[in-house]
C-alpha cells in the first residue's frame, strides 16, 4: 500500500493527514513529503495517523527524526492515533512517553490551538 500525506500548509498548527502503511518501503516517501510540507515553517504540527493501518520501526524512525528536527527549530509535533495496533508500537518502544498522542484531531487541536 502506498502512503500519502495531505494538508494545508497555511494553518497553525499545521495539520497533516497520513494515509497508508508506514514501513520500510513507504517511509522514504513519508520523510520526503513531511520535509517538503514543513520546509519553510517552524510550526506546531498535528500529524493525523488515523488512516495508517500499519507502522513498523522504519516508520517510527521517520517520526522520531521529524519530531527532533521540529523541536530543534522551536516547534512541536503531536500525533493523532486511534488504531490499537499502531498505538501498541508506541507503547512497546516507549515512544508513547516521547510523543503527545491524542485519539482525535479535535482533541489535538484543542490542546495545541
Short mmCIF file of C-alpha atoms in Angstrom, two decimals:
data_model
loop_
_atom_site.label_atom_id
_atom_site.label_comp_id
_atom_site.label_asym_id
_atom_site.label_seq_id
_atom_site.Cartn_x
_atom_site.Cartn_y
_atom_site.Cartn_z
CA UNK A 1 0.00 0.00 0.00
CA UNK A 2 1.33 3.42 -0.96
CA UNK A 3 1.49 6.28 1.55
CA UNK A 4 0.21 9.81 1.02
CA UNK A 5 0.43 12.98 3.07
CA UNK A 6 -2.02 15.83 2.62
CA UNK A 7 -2.96 19.03 4.35
CA UNK A 8 -2.87 22.77 4.14
CA UNK A 9 0.47 24.42 4.78
CA UNK A 10 -1.29 27.68 5.69
CA UNK A 11 -2.75 26.67 9.05
CA UNK A 12 -1.27 26.99 12.53
CA UNK A 13 -0.97 24.41 13.84
CA UNK A 14 -0.16 22.66 10.58
CA UNK A 15 -2.49 19.66 10.27
CA UNK A 16 -1.30 16.82 8.05
CA UNK A 17 -3.19 13.62 7.29
CA UNK A 18 -1.20 10.47 6.54
CA UNK A 19 -2.83 7.56 4.70
CA UNK A 20 -1.38 4.11 4.11
CA UNK A 21 1.13 1.75 5.69
CA UNK A 22 4.33 3.23 7.14
CA UNK A 23 7.02 0.65 6.58
CA UNK A 24 10.47 0.26 5.06
CA UNK A 25 9.06 0.69 1.56
CA UNK A 26 6.95 3.79 2.16
CA UNK A 27 8.96 5.58 4.87
CA UNK A 28 11.24 7.42 2.39
CA UNK A 29 8.10 8.84 0.75
CA UNK A 30 6.79 9.96 4.14
CA UNK A 31 10.13 11.54 5.05
CA UNK A 32 10.28 13.47 1.77
CA UNK A 33 6.65 14.62 1.92
CA UNK A 34 6.94 15.82 5.51
CA UNK A 35 10.14 17.69 4.67
CA UNK A 36 8.50 19.31 1.65
CA UNK A 37 5.34 20.37 3.50
CA UNK A 38 7.20 21.67 6.54
CA UNK A 39 10.17 23.22 4.70
CA UNK A 40 9.53 26.88 5.41
CA UNK A 41 7.99 26.58 8.85
CA UNK A 42 8.99 26.14 12.46
CA UNK A 43 5.42 25.16 13.07
CA UNK A 44 3.42 23.30 15.53
CA UNK A 45 2.30 20.19 13.68
CA UNK A 46 -0.57 17.78 14.16
CA UNK A 47 0.19 14.57 12.30
CA UNK A 48 -3.06 12.64 11.88
CA UNK A 49 -2.30 8.92 11.60
CA UNK A 50 -5.91 7.69 11.86
CA UNK A 51 -5.70 6.32 8.30
CA UNK A 52 -2.47 4.39 8.96
CA UNK A 53 -3.29 0.70 9.47
CA UNK A 54 0.33 -0.46 9.90
CA UNK A 55 3.51 1.14 11.26
CA UNK A 56 6.90 -0.55 11.62
CA UNK A 57 10.21 0.54 13.13
CA UNK A 58 11.27 2.37 9.98
CA UNK A 59 8.11 4.47 10.11
CA UNK A 60 8.72 5.14 13.81
CA UNK A 61 12.23 6.27 12.94
CA UNK A 62 10.92 8.80 10.43
CA UNK A 63 8.50 10.20 13.02
CA UNK A 64 11.20 10.45 15.69
CA UNK A 65 13.57 12.17 13.25
CA UNK A 66 10.93 14.67 12.21
CA UNK A 67 9.96 15.36 15.84
CA UNK A 68 13.59 16.03 16.71
CA UNK A 69 14.12 18.45 13.83
CA UNK A 70 10.87 20.31 14.57
CA UNK A 71 11.73 20.66 18.26
CA UNK A 72 15.26 21.85 17.47
CA UNK A 73 13.68 24.56 15.30
CA UNK A 74 11.42 25.67 18.16
CA UNK A 75 8.25 23.85 17.11
CA UNK A 76 6.39 20.79 18.27
CA UNK A 77 4.59 17.83 16.71
CA UNK A 78 1.75 15.78 18.18
CA UNK A 79 0.12 12.66 16.80
CA UNK A 80 -3.48 11.57 16.34
CA UNK A 81 -3.83 7.79 16.55
CA UNK A 82 -6.92 5.71 17.21
CA UNK A 83 -5.67 2.33 15.94
CA UNK A 84 -4.73 0.00 18.82
CA UNK A 85 -2.23 -1.89 16.66
CA UNK A 86 -0.35 1.31 15.81
CA UNK A 87 -0.59 2.60 19.40
CA UNK A 88 0.92 -0.66 20.61
CA UNK A 89 4.12 0.08 18.66
CA UNK A 90 4.49 3.37 20.51
CA UNK A 91 3.86 1.68 23.85
CA UNK A 92 6.29 -1.20 23.25
CA UNK A 93 9.09 1.17 22.23
CA UNK A 94 8.42 3.73 24.96
CA UNK A 95 7.70 6.38 22.34
CA UNK A 96 4.31 6.99 23.92
CA UNK A 97 6.34 8.92 26.53
CA UNK A 98 8.14 10.96 23.84
CA UNK A 99 5.17 11.93 21.67
CA UNK A 100 1.94 13.56 22.75
CA UNK A 101 -0.69 11.21 21.32
CA UNK A 102 -4.37 12.09 21.00
CA UNK A 103 -7.30 9.92 19.98
CA UNK A 104 -8.94 12.60 17.81
CA UNK A 105 -7.95 15.58 15.72
CA UNK A 106 -10.31 17.81 17.73
CA UNK A 107 -8.58 16.84 20.96
CA UNK A 108 -5.17 17.66 19.44
CA UNK A 109 -6.44 21.00 18.08
CA UNK A 110 -7.87 21.92 21.48
CA UNK A 111 -4.54 21.21 23.14
CA UNK A 112 -2.35 22.97 20.56
CA UNK A 113 -4.96 25.54 19.46
#
